[in-house]
Structures are given as C-alpha cells and as structure tokens.
mmCIF file of C-alpha atoms in Angstrom:
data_model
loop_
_atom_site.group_PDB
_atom_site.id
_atom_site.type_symbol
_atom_site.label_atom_id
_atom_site.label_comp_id
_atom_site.label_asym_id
_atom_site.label_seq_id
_atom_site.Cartn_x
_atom_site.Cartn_y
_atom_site.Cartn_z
ATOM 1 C CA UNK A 804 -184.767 -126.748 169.703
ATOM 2 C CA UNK A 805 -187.126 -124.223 170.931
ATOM 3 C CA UNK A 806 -187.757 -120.887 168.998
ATOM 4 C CA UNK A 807 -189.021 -118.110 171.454
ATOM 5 C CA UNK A 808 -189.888 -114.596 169.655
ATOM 6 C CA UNK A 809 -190.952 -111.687 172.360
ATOM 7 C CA UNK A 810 -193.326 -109.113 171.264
ATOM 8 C CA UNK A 811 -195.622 -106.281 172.613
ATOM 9 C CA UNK A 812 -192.843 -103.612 174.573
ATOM 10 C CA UNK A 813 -192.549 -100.135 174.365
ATOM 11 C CA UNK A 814 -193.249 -96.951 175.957
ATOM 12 C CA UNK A 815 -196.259 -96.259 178.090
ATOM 13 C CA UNK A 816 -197.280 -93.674 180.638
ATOM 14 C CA UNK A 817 -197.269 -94.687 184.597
ATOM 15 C CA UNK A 818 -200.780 -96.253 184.963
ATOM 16 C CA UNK A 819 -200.937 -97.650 181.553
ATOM 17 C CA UNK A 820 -201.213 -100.871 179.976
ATOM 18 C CA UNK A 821 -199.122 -103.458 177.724
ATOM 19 C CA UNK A 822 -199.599 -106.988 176.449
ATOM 20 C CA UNK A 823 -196.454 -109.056 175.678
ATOM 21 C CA UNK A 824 -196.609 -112.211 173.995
ATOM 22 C CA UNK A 825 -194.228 -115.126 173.420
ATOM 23 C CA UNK A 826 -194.418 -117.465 170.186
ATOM 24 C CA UNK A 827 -192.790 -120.476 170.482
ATOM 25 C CA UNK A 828 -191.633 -122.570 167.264
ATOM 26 C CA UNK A 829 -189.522 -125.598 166.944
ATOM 27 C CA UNK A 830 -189.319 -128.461 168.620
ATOM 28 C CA UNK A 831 -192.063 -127.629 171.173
ATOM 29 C CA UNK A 832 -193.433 -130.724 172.564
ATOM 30 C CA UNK A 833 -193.542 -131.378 176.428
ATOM 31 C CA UNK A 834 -192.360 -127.924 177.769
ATOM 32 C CA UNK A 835 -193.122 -127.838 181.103
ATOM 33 C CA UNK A 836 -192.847 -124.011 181.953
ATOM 34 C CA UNK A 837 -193.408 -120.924 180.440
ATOM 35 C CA UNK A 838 -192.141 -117.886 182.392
ATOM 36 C CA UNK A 839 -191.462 -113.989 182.003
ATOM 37 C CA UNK A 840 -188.304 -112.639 183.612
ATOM 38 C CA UNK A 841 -188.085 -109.107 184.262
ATOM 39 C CA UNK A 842 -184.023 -107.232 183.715
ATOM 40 C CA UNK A 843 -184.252 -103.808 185.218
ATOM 41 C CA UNK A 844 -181.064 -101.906 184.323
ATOM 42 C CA UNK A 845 -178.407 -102.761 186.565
ATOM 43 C CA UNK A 846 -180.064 -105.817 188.376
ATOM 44 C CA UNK A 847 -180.315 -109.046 188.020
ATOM 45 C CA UNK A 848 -182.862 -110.752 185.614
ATOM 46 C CA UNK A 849 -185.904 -111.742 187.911
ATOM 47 C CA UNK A 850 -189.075 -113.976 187.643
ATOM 48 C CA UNK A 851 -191.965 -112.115 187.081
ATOM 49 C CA UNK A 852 -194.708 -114.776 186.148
ATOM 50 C CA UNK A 853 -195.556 -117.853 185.368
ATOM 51 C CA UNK A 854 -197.202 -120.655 183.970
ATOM 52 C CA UNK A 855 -196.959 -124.443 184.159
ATOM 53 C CA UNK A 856 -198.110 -127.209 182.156
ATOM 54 C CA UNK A 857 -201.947 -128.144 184.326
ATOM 55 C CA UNK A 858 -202.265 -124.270 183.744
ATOM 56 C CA UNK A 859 -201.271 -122.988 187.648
ATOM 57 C CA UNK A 860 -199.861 -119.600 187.379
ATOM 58 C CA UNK A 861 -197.167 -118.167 190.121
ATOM 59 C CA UNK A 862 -196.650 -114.033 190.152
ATOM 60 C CA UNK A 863 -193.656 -111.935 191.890
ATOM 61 C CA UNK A 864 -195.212 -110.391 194.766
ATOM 62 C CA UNK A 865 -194.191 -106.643 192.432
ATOM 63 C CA UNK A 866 -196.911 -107.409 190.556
ATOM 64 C CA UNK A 867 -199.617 -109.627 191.983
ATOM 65 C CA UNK A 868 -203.160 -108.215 191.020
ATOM 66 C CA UNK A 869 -201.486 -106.305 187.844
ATOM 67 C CA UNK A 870 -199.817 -108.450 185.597
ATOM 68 C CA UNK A 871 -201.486 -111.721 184.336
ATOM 69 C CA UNK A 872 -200.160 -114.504 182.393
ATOM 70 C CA UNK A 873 -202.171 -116.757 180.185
ATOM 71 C CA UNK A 874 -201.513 -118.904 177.145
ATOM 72 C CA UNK A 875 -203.285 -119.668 173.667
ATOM 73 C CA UNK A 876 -202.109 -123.664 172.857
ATOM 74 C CA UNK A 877 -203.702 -123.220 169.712
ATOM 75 C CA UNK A 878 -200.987 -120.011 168.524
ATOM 76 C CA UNK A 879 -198.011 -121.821 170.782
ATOM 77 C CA UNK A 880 -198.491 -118.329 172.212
ATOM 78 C CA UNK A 881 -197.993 -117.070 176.494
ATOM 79 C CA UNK A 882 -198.812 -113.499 177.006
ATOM 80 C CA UNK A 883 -198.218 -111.364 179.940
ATOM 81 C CA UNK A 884 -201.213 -108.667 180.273
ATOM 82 C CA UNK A 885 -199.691 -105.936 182.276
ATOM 83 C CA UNK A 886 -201.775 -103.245 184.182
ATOM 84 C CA UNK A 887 -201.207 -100.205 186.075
ATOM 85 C CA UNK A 888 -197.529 -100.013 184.725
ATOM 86 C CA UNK A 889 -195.322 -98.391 186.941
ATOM 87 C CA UNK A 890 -191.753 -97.097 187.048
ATOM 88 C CA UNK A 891 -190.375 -99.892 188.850
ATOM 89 C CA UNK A 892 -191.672 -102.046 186.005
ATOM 90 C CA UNK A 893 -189.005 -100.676 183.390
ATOM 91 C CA UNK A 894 -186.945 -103.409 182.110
ATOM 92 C CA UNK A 895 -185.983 -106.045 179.235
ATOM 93 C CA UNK A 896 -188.960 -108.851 179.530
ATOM 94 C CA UNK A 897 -187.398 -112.370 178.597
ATOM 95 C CA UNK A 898 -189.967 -115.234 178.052
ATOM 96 C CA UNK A 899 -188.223 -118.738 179.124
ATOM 97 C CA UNK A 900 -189.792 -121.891 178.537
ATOM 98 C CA UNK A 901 -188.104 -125.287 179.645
ATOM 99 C CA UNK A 902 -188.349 -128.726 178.148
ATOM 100 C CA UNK A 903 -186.034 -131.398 179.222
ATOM 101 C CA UNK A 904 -184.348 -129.573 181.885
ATOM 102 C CA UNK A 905 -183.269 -127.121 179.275
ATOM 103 C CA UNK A 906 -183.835 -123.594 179.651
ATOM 104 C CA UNK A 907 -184.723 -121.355 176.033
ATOM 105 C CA UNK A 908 -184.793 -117.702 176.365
ATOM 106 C CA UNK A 909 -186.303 -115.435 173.680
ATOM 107 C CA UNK A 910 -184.272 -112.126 172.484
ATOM 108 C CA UNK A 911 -185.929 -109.777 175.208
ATOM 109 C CA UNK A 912 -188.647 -107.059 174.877
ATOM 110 C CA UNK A 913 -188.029 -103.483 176.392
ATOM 111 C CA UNK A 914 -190.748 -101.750 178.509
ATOM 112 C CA UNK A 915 -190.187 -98.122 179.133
ATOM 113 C CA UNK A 916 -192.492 -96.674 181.577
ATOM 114 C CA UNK A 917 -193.246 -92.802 182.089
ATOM 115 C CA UNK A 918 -193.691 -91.116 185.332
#
C-alpha cells in the first residue's frame, strides 16, 4: 500500500504563491506516476500536473508557465510550486501516484485564492 499525505494549502491573495508537497510512505517501489488533480467546487476533479518515472512532466494548459512540478527521491516527496495564483485556481489539490495499475489518492489540500 501506498501512503500519500498532502501538504502546503491555504489562503493566498490573486498573484501569490504556494508550494504543495506530497509524501509518500508504504509500499512505494515502482510507482510510475505522480500527479496533482485539481477539484474546484462543483466540477469534476481534473489533472493539473504531472510527473513520470524518466522525470517528463505534462501541465493542464490552466496553468502552463505557472505551476511546476518536481520531485525530491531522496524525501519520497512531489511538490507542485504554484505561481501567479488566480481565482480559477481555488480548489481541493489531490496528489495520485500509481503503481501496478492502482491508483492512491492522498486526503486533499484546499487552496483558497483572493481576488
């Protein structure tokens, strides 16, 4: 089993910046994929970023030359560096990581963003 723990939300002014991160524990040998998945209220939970095994990155067109995903092996740690926040960025963050063909989802981080 794979352990994901999100941290790094909260409220920041339009323009602003955050830094998520995802720690994976457990069982974590030969995952394949690390994404972040974006739930705005009232829509459907969404790929934002992210990162595969050789180190290839994919963005959401929302937030190509904002957001930027990266990974520390050594911590079992992805973060998601997010920059000029906007309101259409609001929404529960989910970091996903797959292994096997199985899908792990971590508890969800909420971003707030002010206009």
């Amino acid at each position: 089993q794979v352990q994901l723990v999100e941290s790094g939300g909260g409220l920041v002014q339009a323009g602003g910046s955050l830094r998520l991160s995802c720690a994976a524990s457990g069982s974590i040998f030969s995952i394949s994929f690390v994404g972040w998945y974006r739930q705005a209220p009232g829509d459907k939970r969404e790929l934002v970023a992210a990162i595969l095994n050789d180190g290839s990155t994919n963005y959401a067109d929302s937030v190509k030359g904002r957001f930027t995903i990266s990974r520390d092996n050594a911590k079992n740690t992805v973060y998601l560096q997010m920059n000029s926040l906007k309101p259409e960025d609001i929404g529960v963050y989910y970091c996903n990581a797959r292994q096997f063909g199985h899908w792990y989802w971590g508890q969800g981080t909420q971003v707030t963003v002010s206009s």
